[in-house]
Amino acid sequence: MSGVRIYELAKEYGVPNKALIDMLGGMGYPVKSHSSSIDMHLADRLRRQIKQKGLEKPRPKKPAKATAKTTAKGAAPKTAKPAKKAATKKAETPAKIAVDKKAPAPAQAPAQKPVVKKTEAKPKTAASKQTAPEKTVKIKKKVARLPLFTDVVEEKPRHKPATSRKAPAQAEPAKAKTPADRPVQKELKTKKPFAVKKGRFQKGKQETKRPAHGTASKETSKKRREDDAVSRKVDEEERELQMLIEEEERAKREVESRRIVIDEATTVREFAEKVHLGVNEIIGKLIGKGFMATLNQTIDADMAKEMASELGFEIKMLEEKEQDIKSVEEEDIDKLITRPPVVTIMGHVDHGKTSLLDTIRKTKVTEGEAGGITQRVGAYRVELPKGTVVFLDTPGHEAFTAMRARGVSVTDIVILVVAADDGVMPQTIEAIHHARAANVPVLVAINKIDKPGADPDRIRQDLSGHQLVSEKWGGDTIFCEVSAKSGVGIDNLLEMILLQAEILELKANPDRMAAGAIIESKLDKGRGPVATVLVHKGTLKVGDAFVTGSLYGRVRAIIDDQGQRKDSAGPSMPVEILGFSGVPDAGESFIVYENERKAHQIALKRQDAERVKGLTTRGHVRLENLHAQITKGNIKDLNIIIKADAQGSIEAVQKALDDIKIETVRINVLHGAVGGITETDISLATASDAIVIGFNVRPTEKANDLANEEEVDVRLYRVIYQAIDDIKSALVGMLEPVYKEIVTGRAEVRQTYNISKVGAIAGCYVTSGKATRNSSARLIRDDMVIHTGKITSLKRFKDDAKEVANGYECGIGLEKYNDIKLQDVIEMFKVEEVERQN
């Protein structure tokens, strides 16, 4: 259904654009401007609102209709020539009367009566031709009230030169000769406009028939009163609407004033400024909560939320990404230009990702890397005949899962490389999940098609099970068959990349401060901290001050992927940067600020946030603290890395872990391989917060040191079932415990005593179990629980007692409760925590 723009409705009803925008806001449909479009259903609702509120102003619209009507009606007199002649004759006769009445000029009042009689007689002769007896009646009324229209008639001569042809010569002398002739002139002039006044509404119609002026005056005055009433009503509605809008805005401002945004590292001074209170008052409240604070001391997020809620403020934590977005200036749409696409090559290890990029770049990247496997993320800018493409080559084996995830977060297009002779592997599926999570289009490159045993159709079939259906089979995923070794299909692949980039319409503003991401980083002995940066937007220049994570610095040198020094780097350009204050983490944002002082301030604030976060952040998960972590809501998954001396052991453990079915805890086997526990396993466990389990294997010395340093839980077993038992017991601890109530005794009230400064004491007889001091108890009357509390005093005769056994009498006092009556029953109970058994 097509939409209607706001300004079209405003033009249709003659209503200001702002009034319609305010009305839509009041209806719950806010719009940005008068150019916004609304659907027809909402437009109909708005039309009804306009009519109900009387905002419709017919004057701007009706002239168009009136002109159409009058033109049609004006055409009729042209065809009716006798009417025209009658009109001219009528115009001539009053002129003659005006000439005859020159002599008796002093007597003005008597002169009007003959005019009335003569004008009555003349139209009769004209009416005999037209046979319209109704006109004579109207003329009488009109002539009788001619003096009332003196003011109106004076405005009409401006139409006279354009319409009258024969009458003007006679009418003008009559007008100039004496004021007494004005009534005759009025009649003459009121007849003329019937062929000209096409813009009048119904008056033009009456004047063509020579209507009565008395009725016209009543109609015009009535119309004027109606218009005034409508305008007053419109003004009142607008005032009411404006008042409602102001009230809504005032309410919004009040709500916004009670909503504050802070980051995780907020000092006492900053918090006091946010809530508009004195620092000493905030410090006093913190001391009352047992938190000794000073002016510049930071408070954690939980304490800030608690304090804000007590003061009636709504608090929102500002995430680091929001800070980055807030600090970056808004884009100027007019300055956006097309930028090269960033393409990430992903896939399983040894499926030919780097070799494919090598073929495209016409260089030998793979030969310089250990084992032919990419050890770090590479970013390369490739100039093609039809455009420029930036390629990211992510590492292929499982130890670099986090780096591969970062690679996809900065990319525009993903090329999924699958070997035609190997098929879909675990990392292939993992790469699909990364691309889908990042909402990035995927192009599939079926590599090694020249090898014997290559079956591209089998690859298409396998990938179709993961929602990647080839265009050849009616899907929307582009599949390209290539060979990185021989170069077959490379041109088609590049063409598809540029076509996809053209569809995406990738643009960036080069005329602004740069922003990007860290792709990789290292500590060079000669140059210090070095990082590869991919610029997303803006232009990075030598000398720019920047912030990445909690580090800051100034760009001292820019080196491109060919090793050449550059003065600047534009959007989608990977470059190496010198000038960091430390080695940044890969995947961190890179933002340029106006000066180094501002960058230093932001970096210090982030360092404070990291410090506060580090004080409250949990350690790595261990089997011993799983229950504590889950109760805090920190984890709901148990990630496990399995290393064993045989593949059968790994499969046996995975099968046993799959058999453990618990709703609230999910077991994830992140990695399983044959061999000893290495540093790579510990690094993966650190990144994913996993537990490492080994069977008949030992960690290397470096892996052991790294595990101790990173506090990773490494469990070594010789028997599989021992590991399963440990995991089961840890998972049972993770679950919320079951609480069970156990009744320890019952006592019947047989007498009550009131003791001053103590309260009511019940003289009881223990009927079952035993009565224990400080135990929980409930007072039961007529099988209904009246009170639940604790036993504060228990006496045996006059002596205090710890407990009173079954069959003995005692005195019992309940905590803060005195309404105890005879025949009441006091039931003692305790609540025990029972572990849930699987």
PDB file of C-alpha atoms in Angstrom, residues 34 91 113 134 140 159 162 190 234 279 391 424 450 524 539 582 619 644 672 675 681 724 792 814:
ATOM      1  CA  HIS A  34       7.059  17.026   6.944  1.00  0.00           C
ATOM      2  CA  ALA A  91     -27.342  48.227 -18.141  1.00  0.00           C
ATOM      3  CA  LYS A 113     -38.442  55.997  -5.290  1.00  0.00           C
ATOM      4  CA  GLU A 134     -38.790  34.638  -9.826  1.00  0.00           C
ATOM      5  CA  LYS A 140     -37.562  44.016  -5.409  1.00  0.00           C
ATOM      6  CA  HIS A 159     -13.433  44.029 -11.997  1.00  0.00           C
ATOM      7  CA  ALA A 162     -12.056  43.569 -17.475  1.00  0.00           C
ATOM      8  CA  THR A 190     -23.717  44.371  -9.201  1.00  0.00           C
ATOM      9  CA  VAL A 234      -9.058  25.922  15.670  1.00  0.00           C
ATOM     10  CA  VAL A 279      30.344  14.957  48.073  1.00  0.00           C
ATOM     11  CA  PHE A 391      41.928  -9.213   2.293  1.00  0.00           C
ATOM     12  CA  VAL A 424      33.020 -29.746   5.303  1.00  0.00           C
ATOM     13  CA  ASP A 450      42.038 -29.928  -9.947  1.00  0.00           C
ATOM     14  CA  ASP A 524      59.486  -5.312  18.004  1.00  0.00           C
ATOM     15  CA  THR A 539      41.926   9.438   7.327  1.00  0.00           C
ATOM     16  CA  GLY A 582      52.157  -0.518  25.083  1.00  0.00           C
ATOM     17  CA  GLY A 619      38.693 -15.940  38.410  1.00  0.00           C
ATOM     18  CA  ALA A 644      44.271 -38.161  25.833  1.00  0.00           C
ATOM     19  CA  GLY A 672      39.635 -32.817  21.882  1.00  0.00           C
ATOM     20  CA  GLY A 675      48.793 -35.757  22.684  1.00  0.00           C
ATOM     21  CA  ASP A 681      45.572 -25.805  25.125  1.00  0.00           C
ATOM     22  CA  ILE A 724      33.058 -38.363  34.956  1.00  0.00           C
ATOM     23  CA  THR A 792      13.894 -16.250  72.094  1.00  0.00           C
ATOM     24  CA  LEU A 814       8.385 -16.008  70.937  1.00  0.00           C
TER      25      LEU A 814
END
